[in-house]
C-alpha positions as CSV (number, residue, x, y, z in Angstrom):
1,X,78.5,103.4,114.4
2,X,79.1,100.5,111.9
3,X,80.9,101.4,108.8
4,X,78.6,101.3,105.6
5,X,79.0,98.0,103.7
6,X,79.1,98.4,99.9
7,X,80.9,96.8,96.9
8,X,83.9,99.0,96.0
9,X,86.1,98.2,93.0
10,X,89.9,98.5,93.5
11,X,92.7,98.0,91.1
12,X,95.9,96.2,91.7
13,X,99.5,96.8,90.4
14,X,98.9,94.6,87.4
15,X,95.6,96.2,86.5
16,X,93.6,93.3,88.2
17,X,90.2,94.4,89.5
18,X,89.1,93.3,93.0
19,X,86.0,94.1,95.2
20,X,86.2,95.2,98.8
21,X,83.4,95.7,101.2
22,X,84.1,98.9,103.1
23,X,86.1,102.2,102.8
24,X,88.5,101.0,105.3
25,X,89.3,98.0,103.2
26,X,89.8,100.1,100.1
27,X,92.2,102.4,102.1
28,X,94.2,99.4,103.4
29,X,94.3,97.9,99.7
30,X,95.7,101.2,98.4
31,X,98.2,101.5,101.2
32,X,99.5,98.0,100.6
33,X,99.8,98.7,96.9
34,X,101.8,101.8,97.6
35,X,103.9,100.1,100.2
36,X,104.9,97.1,98.1
37,X,105.4,98.9,94.9
38,X,107.5,101.6,96.5
39,X,109.7,99.2,98.4
40,X,110.1,96.6,95.7
41,X,110.5,96.2,92.0
42,X,108.2,93.7,90.2
43,X,109.2,93.5,86.4
44,X,107.4,90.3,85.4
45,X,103.6,90.5,85.0
46,X,103.3,87.2,86.8
47,X,105.0,88.6,89.8
48,X,102.8,91.6,89.7
49,X,99.7,89.3,89.6
50,X,101.1,87.4,92.6
51,X,101.5,90.7,94.3
52,X,97.8,91.5,93.8
53,X,96.8,88.3,95.3
54,X,99.0,88.9,98.3
55,X,97.5,92.3,98.9
56,X,94.0,90.9,98.4
57,X,94.6,88.1,100.9
58,X,96.0,90.5,103.5
59,X,92.8,92.6,103.2
60,X,90.6,89.4,103.6
61,X,92.7,88.3,106.6
62,X,92.0,91.5,108.4
63,X,88.3,91.4,107.3
64,X,88.0,87.9,108.8
65,X,90.0,88.8,111.9
66,X,87.5,91.5,112.6
67,X,84.6,89.2,112.0
68,X,86.1,86.6,114.4
69,X,86.4,89.2,117.0
70,X,82.7,89.9,117.1
71,X,81.5,86.4,115.6
72,X,79.4,88.6,113.2
73,X,80.0,89.9,109.6
74,X,79.9,93.5,108.6
75,X,76.0,93.4,108.3
76,X,75.7,91.9,111.8
77,X,74.9,88.4,110.6
78,X,76.3,85.6,112.7
79,X,79.2,83.8,111.1
80,X,80.6,80.2,111.6
81,X,83.8,80.8,113.6
82,X,85.3,77.4,112.7
83,X,84.8,77.9,109.0
84,X,86.2,81.4,109.0
85,X,89.2,80.2,111.2
86,X,89.9,77.5,108.7
87,X,89.9,80.0,105.9
88,X,92.2,82.3,107.7
89,X,94.7,79.4,108.2
90,X,94.4,78.7,104.4
91,X,95.1,82.3,103.6
92,X,98.1,82.5,106.0
93,X,99.7,79.5,104.3
94,X,99.1,80.9,100.9
95,X,100.5,84.2,101.8
96,X,103.7,82.7,103.0
97,X,104.1,80.8,99.7
98,X,103.4,83.8,97.5
99,X,105.7,86.1,99.3
100,X,108.4,83.4,98.9
101,X,107.7,83.0,95.3
102,X,108.0,86.7,94.4
103,X,111.1,87.2,96.7
104,X,109.4,90.1,98.6
105,X,111.9,89.9,101.4
106,X,115.0,89.6,99.2
107,X,117.5,92.6,98.4
108,X,116.1,94.9,95.8
109,X,119.0,97.2,95.3
110,X,122.8,96.8,94.7
111,X,125.0,99.2,96.7
112,X,128.5,100.6,95.7
113,X,131.1,101.5,98.2
114,X,132.2,105.1,98.2
115,X,134.5,107.2,100.4
116,X,133.0,110.6,99.4
117,X,131.0,112.5,101.9
118,X,127.9,112.8,99.6
119,X,127.9,109.0,98.9
120,X,128.4,108.3,102.6
121,X,125.3,110.2,103.4
122,X,123.5,108.5,100.5
123,X,124.5,105.2,101.9
124,X,123.2,106.1,105.4
125,X,119.9,107.0,103.7
126,X,119.7,103.7,102.0
127,X,120.6,101.8,105.2
128,X,117.9,103.7,107.0
129,X,115.4,102.9,104.3
130,X,116.4,99.1,104.4
131,X,116.0,99.1,108.1
132,X,112.6,100.6,107.8
133,X,111.6,98.0,105.2
134,X,112.7,95.3,107.5
135,X,110.6,96.7,110.3
136,X,107.6,97.0,108.0
137,X,108.2,93.4,107.0
138,X,108.3,92.4,110.8
139,X,105.0,94.2,111.3
140,X,103.4,92.4,108.3
141,X,104.6,89.0,109.6
142,X,103.5,89.9,113.1
143,X,99.9,90.8,111.9
144,X,99.7,87.7,109.8
145,X,100.7,85.5,112.8
146,X,98.5,87.5,115.1
147,X,95.4,86.9,112.8
148,X,96.4,83.1,112.7
149,X,96.7,83.0,116.5
150,X,93.2,84.6,116.8
151,X,91.9,82.0,114.4
152,X,93.3,79.1,116.3
153,X,92.1,80.4,119.8
154,X,88.7,81.2,118.3
155,X,88.5,77.6,116.9
156,X,89.5,76.2,120.3
157,X,86.8,78.2,122.1
158,X,84.1,77.0,119.7
159,X,85.0,73.3,119.8
160,X,84.3,70.6,122.4
161,X,87.1,68.4,123.5
162,X,86.7,65.8,120.8
163,X,86.7,68.5,118.1
164,X,89.7,70.1,119.7
165,X,91.6,66.8,119.5
166,X,90.5,66.3,115.8
167,X,91.3,69.8,114.8
168,X,94.6,70.0,116.9
169,X,93.6,73.1,118.6
170,X,94.1,72.3,122.2
171,X,96.1,74.8,124.3
172,X,99.2,72.7,124.0
173,X,98.8,72.5,120.2
174,X,98.5,76.3,120.1
175,X,101.7,76.7,122.2
176,X,103.5,74.1,120.0
177,X,102.5,76.2,116.9
178,X,103.8,79.4,118.6
179,X,107.2,77.8,119.5
180,X,107.7,75.7,116.4
181,X,106.3,78.0,113.6
182,X,105.2,81.5,114.7
183,X,108.3,82.5,116.8
184,X,110.8,81.1,114.2
185,X,109.0,82.7,111.3
186,X,109.0,86.2,113.0
187,X,112.7,85.8,114.0
188,X,113.6,84.9,110.4
189,X,113.0,88.4,109.3
190,X,115.6,89.8,111.6
191,X,117.9,86.9,110.9
192,X,117.6,87.5,107.2
193,X,118.3,91.3,107.6
194,X,121.4,90.6,109.6
195,X,122.8,88.1,107.3
196,X,122.0,89.7,103.9
197,X,122.0,93.5,104.7
198,X,123.7,94.3,107.9
199,X,126.7,92.4,107.4
200,X,127.6,94.3,104.3
201,X,127.3,97.5,106.2
202,X,130.2,96.2,108.6
203,X,132.3,95.1,105.6
204,X,132.1,98.6,104.0
205,X,133.2,100.5,107.1
């Protein structure tokens, strides 16, 4: 049974008001607010507003991915897959820029070395939390890239050969994007963690 569609007002970390369309989108919005504000500190109001935009774009990305999978919107009306795919690609690019601008994957806490047992245990907790944050970031990146891959494949399926050449959505174009953009972007999360977090663990042992 399809989920009821209705306008639901949600509030972001900076107090901004946004409208979502289903209870599931509302739950996702609230979960993302909790995740980002728990694991990061945003002091500047401009960063908080950028965070709101990030969260809303992630909700929209999931919405349009769901629509593309059925080629209908929540009400059952047919959508234009090419238009929705283009919008998703735009969202993906904006998301990457916004996350970079607010430093959402940068270290958020300073650690002090200590030889006491209690501090050692606390350091283990911090490291476990940092590792968990890295895994969540990987999942977020993976979801974003997956949505973009769905958009590209859907665009390819709905184009004739001339349109595929113009839109650069032939199979070889998609494989090139995977190798040159998607895979490196996903690997960058782990690389950043090793270079900016894990290496300090080794130095303190």
